mmCIF file with all atom_site columns, C-alpha atoms in Angstrom:
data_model
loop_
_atom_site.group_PDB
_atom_site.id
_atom_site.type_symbol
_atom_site.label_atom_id
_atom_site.label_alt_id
_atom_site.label_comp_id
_atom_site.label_asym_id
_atom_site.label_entity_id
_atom_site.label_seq_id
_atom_site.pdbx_PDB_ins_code
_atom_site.Cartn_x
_atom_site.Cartn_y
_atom_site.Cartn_z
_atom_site.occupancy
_atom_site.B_iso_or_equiv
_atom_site.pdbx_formal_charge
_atom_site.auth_seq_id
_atom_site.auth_comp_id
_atom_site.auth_asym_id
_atom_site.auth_atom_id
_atom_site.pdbx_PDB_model_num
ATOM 1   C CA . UNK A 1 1   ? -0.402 -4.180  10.433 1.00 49.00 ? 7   UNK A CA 1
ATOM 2   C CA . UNK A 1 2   ? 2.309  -6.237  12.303 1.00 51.00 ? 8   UNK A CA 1
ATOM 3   C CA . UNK A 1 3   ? 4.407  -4.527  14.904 1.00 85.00 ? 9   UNK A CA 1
ATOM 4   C CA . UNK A 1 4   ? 6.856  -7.776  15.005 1.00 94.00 ? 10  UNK A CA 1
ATOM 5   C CA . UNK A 1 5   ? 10.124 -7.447  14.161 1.00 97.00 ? 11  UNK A CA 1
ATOM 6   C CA . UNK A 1 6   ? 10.877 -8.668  10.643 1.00 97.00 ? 12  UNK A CA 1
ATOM 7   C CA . UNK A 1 7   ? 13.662 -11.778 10.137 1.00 97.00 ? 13  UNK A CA 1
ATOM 8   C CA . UNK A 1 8   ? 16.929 -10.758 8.236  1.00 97.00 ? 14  UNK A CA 1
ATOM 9   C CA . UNK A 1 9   ? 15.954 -12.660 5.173  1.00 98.00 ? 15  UNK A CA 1
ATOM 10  C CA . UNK A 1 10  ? 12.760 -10.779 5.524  1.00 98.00 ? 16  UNK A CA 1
ATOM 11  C CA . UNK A 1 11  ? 14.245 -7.916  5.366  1.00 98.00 ? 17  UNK A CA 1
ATOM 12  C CA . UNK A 1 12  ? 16.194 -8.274  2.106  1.00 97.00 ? 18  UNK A CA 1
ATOM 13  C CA . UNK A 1 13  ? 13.415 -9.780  0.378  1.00 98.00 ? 19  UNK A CA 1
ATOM 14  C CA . UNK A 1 14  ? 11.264 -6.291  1.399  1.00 98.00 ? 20  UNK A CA 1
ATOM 15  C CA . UNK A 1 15  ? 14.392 -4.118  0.489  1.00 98.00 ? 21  UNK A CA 1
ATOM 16  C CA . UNK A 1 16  ? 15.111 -5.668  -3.039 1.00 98.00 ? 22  UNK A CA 1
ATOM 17  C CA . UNK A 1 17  ? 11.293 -4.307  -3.775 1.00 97.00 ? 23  UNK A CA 1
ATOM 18  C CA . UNK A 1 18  ? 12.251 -0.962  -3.053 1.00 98.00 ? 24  UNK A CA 1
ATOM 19  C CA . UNK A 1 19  ? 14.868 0.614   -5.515 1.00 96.00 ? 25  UNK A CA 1
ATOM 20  C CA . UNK A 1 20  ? 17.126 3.417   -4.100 1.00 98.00 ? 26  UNK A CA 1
ATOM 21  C CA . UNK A 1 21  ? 16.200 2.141   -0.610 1.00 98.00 ? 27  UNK A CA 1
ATOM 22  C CA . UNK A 1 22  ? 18.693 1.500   1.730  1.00 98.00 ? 28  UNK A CA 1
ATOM 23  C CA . UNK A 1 23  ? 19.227 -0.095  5.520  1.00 98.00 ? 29  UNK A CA 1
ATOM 24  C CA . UNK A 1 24  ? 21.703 2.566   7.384  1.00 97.00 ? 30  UNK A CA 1
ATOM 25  C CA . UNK A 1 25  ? 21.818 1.692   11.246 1.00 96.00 ? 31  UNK A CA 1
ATOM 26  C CA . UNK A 1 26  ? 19.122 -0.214  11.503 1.00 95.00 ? 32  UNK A CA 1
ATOM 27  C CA . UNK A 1 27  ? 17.048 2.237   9.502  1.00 98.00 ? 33  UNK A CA 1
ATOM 28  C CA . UNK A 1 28  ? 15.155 1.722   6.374  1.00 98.00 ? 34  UNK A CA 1
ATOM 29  C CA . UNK A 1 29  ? 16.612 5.379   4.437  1.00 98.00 ? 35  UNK A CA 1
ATOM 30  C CA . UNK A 1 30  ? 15.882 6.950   0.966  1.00 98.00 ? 36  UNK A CA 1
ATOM 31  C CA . UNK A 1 31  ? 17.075 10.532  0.160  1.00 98.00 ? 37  UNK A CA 1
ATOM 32  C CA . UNK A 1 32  ? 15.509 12.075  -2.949 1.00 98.00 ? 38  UNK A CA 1
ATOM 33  C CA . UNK A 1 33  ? 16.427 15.013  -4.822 1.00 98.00 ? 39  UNK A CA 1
ATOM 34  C CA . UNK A 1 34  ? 13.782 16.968  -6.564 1.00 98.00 ? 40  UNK A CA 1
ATOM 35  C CA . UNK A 1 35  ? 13.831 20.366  -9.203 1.00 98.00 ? 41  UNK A CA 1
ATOM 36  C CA . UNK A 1 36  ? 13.447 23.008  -6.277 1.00 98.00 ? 42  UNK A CA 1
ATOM 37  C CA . UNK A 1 37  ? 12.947 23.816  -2.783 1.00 98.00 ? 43  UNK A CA 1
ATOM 38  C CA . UNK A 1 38  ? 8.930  23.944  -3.469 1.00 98.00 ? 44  UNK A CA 1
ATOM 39  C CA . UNK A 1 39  ? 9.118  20.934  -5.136 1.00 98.00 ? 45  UNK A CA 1
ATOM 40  C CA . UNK A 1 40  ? 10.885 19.272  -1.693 1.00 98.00 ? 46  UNK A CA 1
ATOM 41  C CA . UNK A 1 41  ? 8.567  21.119  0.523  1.00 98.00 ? 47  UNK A CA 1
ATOM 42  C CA . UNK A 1 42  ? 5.530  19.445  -1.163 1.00 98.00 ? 48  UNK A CA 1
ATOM 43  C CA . UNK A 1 43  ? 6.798  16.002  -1.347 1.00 98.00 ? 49  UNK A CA 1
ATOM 44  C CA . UNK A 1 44  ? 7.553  16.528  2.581  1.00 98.00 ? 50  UNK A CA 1
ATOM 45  C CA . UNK A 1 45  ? 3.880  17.584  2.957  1.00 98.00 ? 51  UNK A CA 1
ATOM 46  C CA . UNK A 1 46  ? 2.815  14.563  1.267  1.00 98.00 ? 52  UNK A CA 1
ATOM 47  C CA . UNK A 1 47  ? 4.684  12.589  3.333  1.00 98.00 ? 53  UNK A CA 1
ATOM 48  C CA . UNK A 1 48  ? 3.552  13.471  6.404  1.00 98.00 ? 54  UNK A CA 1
ATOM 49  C CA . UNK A 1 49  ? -0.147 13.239  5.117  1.00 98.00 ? 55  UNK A CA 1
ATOM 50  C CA . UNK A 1 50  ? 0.588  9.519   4.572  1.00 98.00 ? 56  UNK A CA 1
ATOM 51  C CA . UNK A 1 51  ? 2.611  9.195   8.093  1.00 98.00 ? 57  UNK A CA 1
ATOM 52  C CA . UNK A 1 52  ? -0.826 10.595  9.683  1.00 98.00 ? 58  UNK A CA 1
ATOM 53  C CA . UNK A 1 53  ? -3.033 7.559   7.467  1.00 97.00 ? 59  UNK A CA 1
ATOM 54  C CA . UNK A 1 54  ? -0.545 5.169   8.855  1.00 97.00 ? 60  UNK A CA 1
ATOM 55  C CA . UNK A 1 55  ? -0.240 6.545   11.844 1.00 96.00 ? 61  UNK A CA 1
ATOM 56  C CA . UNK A 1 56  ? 3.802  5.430   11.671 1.00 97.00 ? 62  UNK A CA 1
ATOM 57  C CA . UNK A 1 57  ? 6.386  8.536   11.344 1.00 96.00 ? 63  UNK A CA 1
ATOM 58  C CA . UNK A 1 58  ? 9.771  8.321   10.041 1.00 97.00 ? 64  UNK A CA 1
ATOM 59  C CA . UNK A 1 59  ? 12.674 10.843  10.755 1.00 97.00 ? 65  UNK A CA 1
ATOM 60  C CA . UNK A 1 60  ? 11.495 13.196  7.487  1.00 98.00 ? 66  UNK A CA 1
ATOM 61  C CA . UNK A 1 61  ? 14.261 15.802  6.716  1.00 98.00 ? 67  UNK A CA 1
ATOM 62  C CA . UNK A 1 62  ? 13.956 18.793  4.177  1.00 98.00 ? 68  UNK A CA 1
ATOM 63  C CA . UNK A 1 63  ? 17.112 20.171  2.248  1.00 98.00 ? 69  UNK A CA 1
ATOM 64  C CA . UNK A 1 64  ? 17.095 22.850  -0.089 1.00 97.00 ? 70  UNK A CA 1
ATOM 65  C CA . UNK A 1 65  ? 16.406 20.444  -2.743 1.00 98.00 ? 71  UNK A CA 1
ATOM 66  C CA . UNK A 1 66  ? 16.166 16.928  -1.456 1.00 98.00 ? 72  UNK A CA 1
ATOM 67  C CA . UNK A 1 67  ? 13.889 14.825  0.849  1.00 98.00 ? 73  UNK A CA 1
ATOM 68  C CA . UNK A 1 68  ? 15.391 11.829  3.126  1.00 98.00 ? 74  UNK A CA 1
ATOM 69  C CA . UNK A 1 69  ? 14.094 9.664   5.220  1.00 98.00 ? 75  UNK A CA 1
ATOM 70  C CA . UNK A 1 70  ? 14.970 7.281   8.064  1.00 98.00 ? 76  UNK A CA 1
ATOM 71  C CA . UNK A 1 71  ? 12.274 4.483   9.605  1.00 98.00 ? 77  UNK A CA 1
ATOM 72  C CA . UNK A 1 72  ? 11.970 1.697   12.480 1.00 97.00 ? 78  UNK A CA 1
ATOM 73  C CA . UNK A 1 73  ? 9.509  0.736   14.728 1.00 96.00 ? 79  UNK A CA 1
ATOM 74  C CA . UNK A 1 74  ? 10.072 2.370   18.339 1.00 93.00 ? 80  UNK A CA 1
ATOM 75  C CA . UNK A 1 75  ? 7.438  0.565   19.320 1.00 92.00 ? 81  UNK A CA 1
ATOM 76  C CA . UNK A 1 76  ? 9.164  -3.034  18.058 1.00 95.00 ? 82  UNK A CA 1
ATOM 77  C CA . UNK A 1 77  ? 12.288 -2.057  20.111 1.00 94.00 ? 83  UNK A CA 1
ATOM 78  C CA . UNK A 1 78  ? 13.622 0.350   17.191 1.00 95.00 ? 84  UNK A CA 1
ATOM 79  C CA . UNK A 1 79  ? 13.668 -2.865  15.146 1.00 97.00 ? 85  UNK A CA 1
ATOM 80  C CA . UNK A 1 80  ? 12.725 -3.245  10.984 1.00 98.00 ? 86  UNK A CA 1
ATOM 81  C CA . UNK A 1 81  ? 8.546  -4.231  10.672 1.00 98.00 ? 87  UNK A CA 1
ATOM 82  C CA . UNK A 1 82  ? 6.103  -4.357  7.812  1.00 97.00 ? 88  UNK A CA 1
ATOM 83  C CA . UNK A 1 83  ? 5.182  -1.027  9.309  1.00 97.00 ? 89  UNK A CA 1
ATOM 84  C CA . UNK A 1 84  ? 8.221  0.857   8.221  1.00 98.00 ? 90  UNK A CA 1
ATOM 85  C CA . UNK A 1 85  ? 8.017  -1.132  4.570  1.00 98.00 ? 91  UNK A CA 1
ATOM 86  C CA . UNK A 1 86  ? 4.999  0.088   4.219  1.00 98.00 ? 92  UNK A CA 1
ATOM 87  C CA . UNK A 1 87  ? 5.458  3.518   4.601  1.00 98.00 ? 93  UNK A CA 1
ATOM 88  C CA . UNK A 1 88  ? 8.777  3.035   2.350  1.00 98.00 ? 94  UNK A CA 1
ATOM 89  C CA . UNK A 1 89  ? 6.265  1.627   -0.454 1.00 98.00 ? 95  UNK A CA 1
ATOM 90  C CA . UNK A 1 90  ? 4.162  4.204   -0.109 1.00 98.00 ? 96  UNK A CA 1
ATOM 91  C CA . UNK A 1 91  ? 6.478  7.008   -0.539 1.00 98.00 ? 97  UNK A CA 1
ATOM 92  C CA . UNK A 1 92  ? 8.209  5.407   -3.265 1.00 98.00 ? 98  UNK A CA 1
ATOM 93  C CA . UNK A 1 93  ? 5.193  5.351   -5.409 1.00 98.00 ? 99  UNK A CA 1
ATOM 94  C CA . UNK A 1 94  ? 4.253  9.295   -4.885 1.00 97.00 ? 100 UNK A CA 1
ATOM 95  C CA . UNK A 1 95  ? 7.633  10.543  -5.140 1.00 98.00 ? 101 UNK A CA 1
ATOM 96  C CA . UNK A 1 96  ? 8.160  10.102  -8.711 1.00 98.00 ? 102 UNK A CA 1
ATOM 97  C CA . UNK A 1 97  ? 4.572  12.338  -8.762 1.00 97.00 ? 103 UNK A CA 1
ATOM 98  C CA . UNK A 1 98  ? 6.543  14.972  -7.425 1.00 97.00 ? 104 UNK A CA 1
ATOM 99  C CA . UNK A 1 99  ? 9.353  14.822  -9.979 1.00 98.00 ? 105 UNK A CA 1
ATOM 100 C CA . UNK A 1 100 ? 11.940 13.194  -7.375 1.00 98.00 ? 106 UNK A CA 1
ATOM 101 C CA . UNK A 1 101 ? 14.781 10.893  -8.000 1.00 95.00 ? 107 UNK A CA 1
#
């Protein structure tokens, strides 16, 4: 997968794909909110199972009851790639698997 940075336009088009996603300092962010603390827990698990396939990790943060999420490239100079979308698409659809919103 590409490690270039993506253009602005780019961007946008990538981000209107993903509902509920956000850009927040340069960062591609989501927080979910799920029914418990397991419920969190496991969605973090599966998270970090598909940041392993990927081999891309985003700044993953457990609540009581909510996930969130913060992504860029390091390696692309902390900028936005098809990297950090594609972690975004995969998480957004397994979350709904795990009862999050």
């Amino acid at each position: 997968m590409a490690v270039e940075p993506l253009s602005q336009k780019e961007i946008e088009d990538r981000l209107a794909e993903l509902p509920g996603w956000s850009l927040d300092a340069g960062r591609l962010t989501r927080s979910y909110r799920l029914a418990s603390h397991f419920a969190a827990t496991a969605l973090v698990i599966h998270v970090a199972q598909i940041q392993e396939e990927l081999n891309h990790h985003s700044e993953l943060t457990l609540g009581y009851d909510t996930v969130s999420l913060a992504v860029r490239t390091h390696s692309a100079g902390g900028a936005l790639t098809e990297r950090d979308f594609e972690l975004a698409r995969r998480v957004a659809e397994l979350a709904p698997g795990h009862g999050a919103h």
